[in-house]
Coordinates of C-alpha atoms in Angstrom, one line a residue:
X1 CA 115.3 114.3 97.4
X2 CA 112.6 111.7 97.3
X3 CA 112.5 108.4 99.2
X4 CA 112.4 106.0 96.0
X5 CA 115.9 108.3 95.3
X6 CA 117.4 107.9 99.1
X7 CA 116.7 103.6 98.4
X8 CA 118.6 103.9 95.3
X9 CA 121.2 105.8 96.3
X10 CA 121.5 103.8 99.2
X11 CA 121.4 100.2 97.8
X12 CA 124.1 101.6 95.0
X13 CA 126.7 102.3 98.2
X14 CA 125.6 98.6 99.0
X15 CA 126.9 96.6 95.9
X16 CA 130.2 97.6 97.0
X17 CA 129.8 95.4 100.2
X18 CA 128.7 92.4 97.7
X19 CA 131.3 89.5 96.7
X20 CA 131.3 87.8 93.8
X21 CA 130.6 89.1 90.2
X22 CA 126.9 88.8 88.8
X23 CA 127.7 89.8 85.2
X24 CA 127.2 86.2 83.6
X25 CA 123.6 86.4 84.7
X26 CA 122.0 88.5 82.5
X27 CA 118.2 88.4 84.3
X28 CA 120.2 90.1 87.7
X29 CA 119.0 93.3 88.4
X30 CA 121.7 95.4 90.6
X31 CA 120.1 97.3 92.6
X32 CA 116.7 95.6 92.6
X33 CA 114.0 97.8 92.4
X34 CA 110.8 95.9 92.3
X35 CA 107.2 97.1 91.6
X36 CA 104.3 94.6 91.9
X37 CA 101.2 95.5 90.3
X38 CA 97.6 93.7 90.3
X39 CA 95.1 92.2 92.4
X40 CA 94.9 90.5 95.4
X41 CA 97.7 88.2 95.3
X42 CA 100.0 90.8 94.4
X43 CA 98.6 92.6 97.4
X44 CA 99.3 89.3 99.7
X45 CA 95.4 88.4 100.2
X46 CA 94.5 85.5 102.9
X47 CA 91.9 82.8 103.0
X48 CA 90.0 85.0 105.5
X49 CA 90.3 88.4 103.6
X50 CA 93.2 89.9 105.5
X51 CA 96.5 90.8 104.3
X52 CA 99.8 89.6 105.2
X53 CA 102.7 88.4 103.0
X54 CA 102.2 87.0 99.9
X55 CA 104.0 86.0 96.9
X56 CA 105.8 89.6 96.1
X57 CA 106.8 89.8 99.7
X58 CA 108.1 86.1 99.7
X59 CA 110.1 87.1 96.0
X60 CA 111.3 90.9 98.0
X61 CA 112.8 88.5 100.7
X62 CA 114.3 85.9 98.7
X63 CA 116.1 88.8 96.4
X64 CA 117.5 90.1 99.6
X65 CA 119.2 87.2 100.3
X66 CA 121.1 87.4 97.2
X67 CA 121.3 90.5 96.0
X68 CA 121.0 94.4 96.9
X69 CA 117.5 95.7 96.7
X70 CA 117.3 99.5 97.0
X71 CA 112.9 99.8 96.6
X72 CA 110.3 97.3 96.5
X73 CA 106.1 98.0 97.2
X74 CA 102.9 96.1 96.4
X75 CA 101.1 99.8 96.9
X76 CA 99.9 99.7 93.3
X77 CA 98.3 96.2 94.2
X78 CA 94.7 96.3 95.1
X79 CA 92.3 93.5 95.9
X80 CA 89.6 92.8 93.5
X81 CA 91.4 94.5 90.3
X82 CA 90.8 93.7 87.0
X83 CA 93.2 93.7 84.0
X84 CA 91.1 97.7 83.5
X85 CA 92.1 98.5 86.7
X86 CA 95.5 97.6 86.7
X87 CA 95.7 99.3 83.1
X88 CA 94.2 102.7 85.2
X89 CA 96.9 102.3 87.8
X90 CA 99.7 102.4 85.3
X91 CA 98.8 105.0 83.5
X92 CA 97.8 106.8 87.1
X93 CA 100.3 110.3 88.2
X94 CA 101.0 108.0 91.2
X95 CA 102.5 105.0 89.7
X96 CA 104.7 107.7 87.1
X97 CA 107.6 107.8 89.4
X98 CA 108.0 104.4 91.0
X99 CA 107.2 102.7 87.8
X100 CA 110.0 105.3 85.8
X101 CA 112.7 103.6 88.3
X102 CA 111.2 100.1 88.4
X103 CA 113.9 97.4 86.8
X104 CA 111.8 94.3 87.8
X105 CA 107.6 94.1 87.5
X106 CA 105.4 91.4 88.5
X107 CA 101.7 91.8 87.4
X108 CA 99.2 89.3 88.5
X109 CA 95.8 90.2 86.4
X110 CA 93.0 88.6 84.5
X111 CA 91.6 86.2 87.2
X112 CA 88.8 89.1 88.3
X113 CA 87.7 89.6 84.9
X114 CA 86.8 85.6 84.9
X115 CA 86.1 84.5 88.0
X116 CA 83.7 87.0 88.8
X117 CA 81.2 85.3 86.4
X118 CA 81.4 82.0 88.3
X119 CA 79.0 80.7 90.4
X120 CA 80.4 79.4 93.1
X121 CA 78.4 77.3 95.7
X122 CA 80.7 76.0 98.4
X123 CA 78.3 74.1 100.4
X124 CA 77.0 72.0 97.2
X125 CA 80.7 71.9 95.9
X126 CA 79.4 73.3 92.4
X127 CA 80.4 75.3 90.2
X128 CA 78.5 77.5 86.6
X129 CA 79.3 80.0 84.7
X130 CA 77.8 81.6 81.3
X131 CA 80.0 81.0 78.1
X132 CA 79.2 83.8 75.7
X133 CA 80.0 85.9 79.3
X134 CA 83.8 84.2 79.6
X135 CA 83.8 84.6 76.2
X136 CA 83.6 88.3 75.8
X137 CA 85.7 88.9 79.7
X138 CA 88.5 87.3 78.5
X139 CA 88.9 88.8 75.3
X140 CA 88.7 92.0 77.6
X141 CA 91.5 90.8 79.5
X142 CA 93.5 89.7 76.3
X143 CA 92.9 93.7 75.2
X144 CA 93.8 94.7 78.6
X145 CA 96.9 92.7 79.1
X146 CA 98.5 94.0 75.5
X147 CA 98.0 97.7 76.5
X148 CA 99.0 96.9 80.0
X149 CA 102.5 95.6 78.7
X150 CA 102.7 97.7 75.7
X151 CA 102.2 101.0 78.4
X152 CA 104.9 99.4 80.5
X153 CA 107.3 99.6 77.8
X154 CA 107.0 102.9 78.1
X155 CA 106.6 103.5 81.3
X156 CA 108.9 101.6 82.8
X157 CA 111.6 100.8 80.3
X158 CA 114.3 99.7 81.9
X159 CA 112.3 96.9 83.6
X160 CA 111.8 93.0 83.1
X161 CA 108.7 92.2 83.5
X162 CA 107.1 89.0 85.0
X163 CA 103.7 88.1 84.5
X164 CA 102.1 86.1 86.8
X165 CA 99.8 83.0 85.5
X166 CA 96.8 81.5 87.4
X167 CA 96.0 78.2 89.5
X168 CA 93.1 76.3 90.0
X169 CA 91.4 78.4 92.4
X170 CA 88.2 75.9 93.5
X171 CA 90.2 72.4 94.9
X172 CA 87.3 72.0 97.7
X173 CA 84.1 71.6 94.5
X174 CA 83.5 67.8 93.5
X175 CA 85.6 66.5 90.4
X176 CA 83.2 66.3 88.2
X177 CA 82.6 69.9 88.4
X178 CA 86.3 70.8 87.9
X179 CA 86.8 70.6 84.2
X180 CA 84.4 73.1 82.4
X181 CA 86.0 76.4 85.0
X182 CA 89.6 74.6 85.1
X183 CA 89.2 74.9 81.0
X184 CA 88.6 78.9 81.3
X185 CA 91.6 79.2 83.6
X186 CA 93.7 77.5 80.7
X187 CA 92.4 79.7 78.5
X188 CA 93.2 82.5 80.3
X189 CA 97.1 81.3 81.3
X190 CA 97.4 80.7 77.1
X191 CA 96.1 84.8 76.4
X192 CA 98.4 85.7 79.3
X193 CA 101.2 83.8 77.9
X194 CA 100.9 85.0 74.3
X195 CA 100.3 88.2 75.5
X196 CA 103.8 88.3 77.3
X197 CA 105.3 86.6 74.6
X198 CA 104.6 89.7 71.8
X199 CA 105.4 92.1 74.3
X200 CA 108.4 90.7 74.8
X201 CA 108.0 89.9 78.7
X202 CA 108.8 86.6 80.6
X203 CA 105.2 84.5 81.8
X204 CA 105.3 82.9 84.8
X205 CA 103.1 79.2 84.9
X206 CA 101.8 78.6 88.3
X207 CA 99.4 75.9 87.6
X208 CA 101.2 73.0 87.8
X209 CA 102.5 73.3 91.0
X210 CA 99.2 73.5 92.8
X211 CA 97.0 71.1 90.2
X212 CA 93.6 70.7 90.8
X213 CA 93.7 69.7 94.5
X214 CA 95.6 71.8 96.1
X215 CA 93.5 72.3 99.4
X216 CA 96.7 72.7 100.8
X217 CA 97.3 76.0 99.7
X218 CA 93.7 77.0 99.1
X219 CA 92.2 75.8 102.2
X220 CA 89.1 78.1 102.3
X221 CA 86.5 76.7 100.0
X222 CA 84.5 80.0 100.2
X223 CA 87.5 81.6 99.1
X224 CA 90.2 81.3 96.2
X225 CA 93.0 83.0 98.2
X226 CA 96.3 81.0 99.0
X227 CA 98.0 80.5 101.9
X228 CA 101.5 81.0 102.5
X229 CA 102.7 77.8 101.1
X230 CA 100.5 78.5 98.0
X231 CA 101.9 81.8 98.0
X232 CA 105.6 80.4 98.6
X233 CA 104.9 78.2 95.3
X234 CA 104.0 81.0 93.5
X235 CA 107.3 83.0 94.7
X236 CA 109.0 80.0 93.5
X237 CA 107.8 79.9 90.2
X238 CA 108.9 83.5 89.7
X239 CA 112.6 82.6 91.2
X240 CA 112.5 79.7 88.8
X241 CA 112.5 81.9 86.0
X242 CA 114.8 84.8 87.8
X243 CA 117.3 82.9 88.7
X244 CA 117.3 79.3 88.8
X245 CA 118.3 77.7 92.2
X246 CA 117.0 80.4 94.5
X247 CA 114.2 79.3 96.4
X248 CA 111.8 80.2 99.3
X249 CA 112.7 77.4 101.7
X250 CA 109.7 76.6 104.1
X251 CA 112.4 77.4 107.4
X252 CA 112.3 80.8 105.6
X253 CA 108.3 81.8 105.7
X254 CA 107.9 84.8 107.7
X255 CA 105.6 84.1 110.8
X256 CA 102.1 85.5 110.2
X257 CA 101.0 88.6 111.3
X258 CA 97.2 89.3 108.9
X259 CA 96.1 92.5 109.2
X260 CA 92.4 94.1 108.4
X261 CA 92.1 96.5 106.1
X262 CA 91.7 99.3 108.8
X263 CA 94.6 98.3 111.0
X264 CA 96.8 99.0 107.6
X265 CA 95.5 102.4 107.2
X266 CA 95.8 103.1 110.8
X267 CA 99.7 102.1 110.4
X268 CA 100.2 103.4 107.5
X269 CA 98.5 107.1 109.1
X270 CA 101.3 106.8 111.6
X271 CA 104.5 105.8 109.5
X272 CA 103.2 108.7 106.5
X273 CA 103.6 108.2 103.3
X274 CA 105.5 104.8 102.3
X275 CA 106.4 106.4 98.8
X276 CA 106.6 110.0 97.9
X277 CA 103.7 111.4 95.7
X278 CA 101.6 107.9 96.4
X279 CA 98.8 108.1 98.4
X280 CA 99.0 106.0 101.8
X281 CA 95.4 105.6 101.7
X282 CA 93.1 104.4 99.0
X283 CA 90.1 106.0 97.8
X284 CA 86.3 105.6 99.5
X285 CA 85.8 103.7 96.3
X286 CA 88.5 101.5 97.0
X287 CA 87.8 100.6 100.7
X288 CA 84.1 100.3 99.5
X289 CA 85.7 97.7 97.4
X290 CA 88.3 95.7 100.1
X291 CA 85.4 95.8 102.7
X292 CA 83.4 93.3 100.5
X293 CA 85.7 91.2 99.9
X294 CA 84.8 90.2 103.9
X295 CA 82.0 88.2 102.1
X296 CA 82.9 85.2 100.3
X297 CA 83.0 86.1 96.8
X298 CA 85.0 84.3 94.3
X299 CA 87.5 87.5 93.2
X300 CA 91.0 87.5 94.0

């Protein structure tokens, strides 16, 4: 018997110890098992390239409160993964299994496939980018994103699926260098919201609760990453549209405890494998890739 089995078998024992009756709300999963998928804010991602909790965590939590939750991981989260990476990792022999018994998904993706053709210069506060470039990346991600959902459909059909729109990631550059990018992140929210929309899946809009200025949750200007109130307002967003009146109350953020890239490994060498048949380590390639997100580079 496999651990994502033990969980399930485990939380099912646990809805007996539950009062009250959760049949009128449709969106309730009993026993939650949820799978978050994509880049570096699924993966919990800090201003200074660590990672400690982050919006999936903060939504893991907040379900726990309310509800049995027999399996939840952010292993199939990576940092610096496009929407063609996170298409790979579906259809990847790992993510078979977990994804088969998933019944809630979060996917954050499309941001790397944009942002990584803007220019950004954090001492000047500026900001530039190549339109027949954005052009052709986000119909990529639009192409990406269908597949993505339509594969999930498949994969993991007994799941809701949540995906997870974008904020204004560059609050610290001067106004009048906000608009042309902030027009490019709109664009790509509308093609993730469509996208949802035809495949039947719930979008989730972040945008508005962090605006243009939020240098209170992005407080790095070298870096588009979140802190944990930007990441609670993301978790939020997603509870909005779960189940409305369930919140991540600030007394509730978990105390922060970042970890390098290595120290995780090291951890995760001396706990063994979190899930059965998924590697507890990541590829060369993929360290390769985390270990340069240790520069400033505008990818989340």
């Amino acid at each position: 018997m496999n651990l994502l089995k033990k969980y399930l078998i485990a939380a099912m024992l646990a809805i007996f110890s539950f009062s009250g009756s959760y049949s009128a709300e449709a969106a309730i999963k009993i026993p939650a098992v949820y799978i978050a998928l994509g880049d570096s804010l699924a993966a919990g991602q800090t201003p200074d390239s660590k990672i400690d909790a982050g919006y999936t965590d903060l939504i893991a939590q907040e379900l726990s409160r309310h509800q049995p939750v027999a399996f939840y991981t952010k292993q199939l989260a990576f940092p610096g993964f496009t929407t063609k990476d996170v298409l790979e990792r579906v259809r990847s022999k790992e993510a078979k299994d977990v994804l088969a018994s998933a019944n809630i998904i979060t996917i954050s993706a499309g941001a790397n496939d944009l942002l990584r053709l803007v220019q950004s210069d954090p001492k000047n506060g500026s900001l530039a980018f190549q339109q027949i470039q954005v052009d052709f990346a986000l119909n990529e991600a639009r192409i990406n994103m269908e597949t993505i959902l339509e594969e999930l459909k498949v994969k993991a059909p007994n799941a809701d699926v949540y995906v997870m729109g974008y904020y204004f990631a560059y609050p610290h550059v001067r106004e009048s260098q906000k608009e042309g990018t902030a027009k490019q992140l709109d664009r790509l929210n509308e093609i993730l919201k469509r996208s949802s929309e035809q495949a039947g899946a719930q979008f989730v809009a972040v945008d508005k609760a962090f605006g243009d200025k939020a240098v209170d949750k992005v407080p790095n200007p070298a870096d588009v990453h979140p802190n944990i109130f930007g990441y609670q307002a993301m978790a939020n967003a997603f509870l909005n549209e779960y189940q409305k009146g369930w919140k991540v109350e600030k007394g509730e953020l978990p105390k922060a405890d970042p970890k390098s890239f290595e120290e995780i490994m090291q951890s995760q060498e001396g706990q063994g494998e979190a899930v059965e048949g998924t590697s507890s380590q990541p590829s060369d390639s993929m360290k390769e890739d985390y270990l340069a997100l240790l520069e400033p580079i505008p990818y989340i």
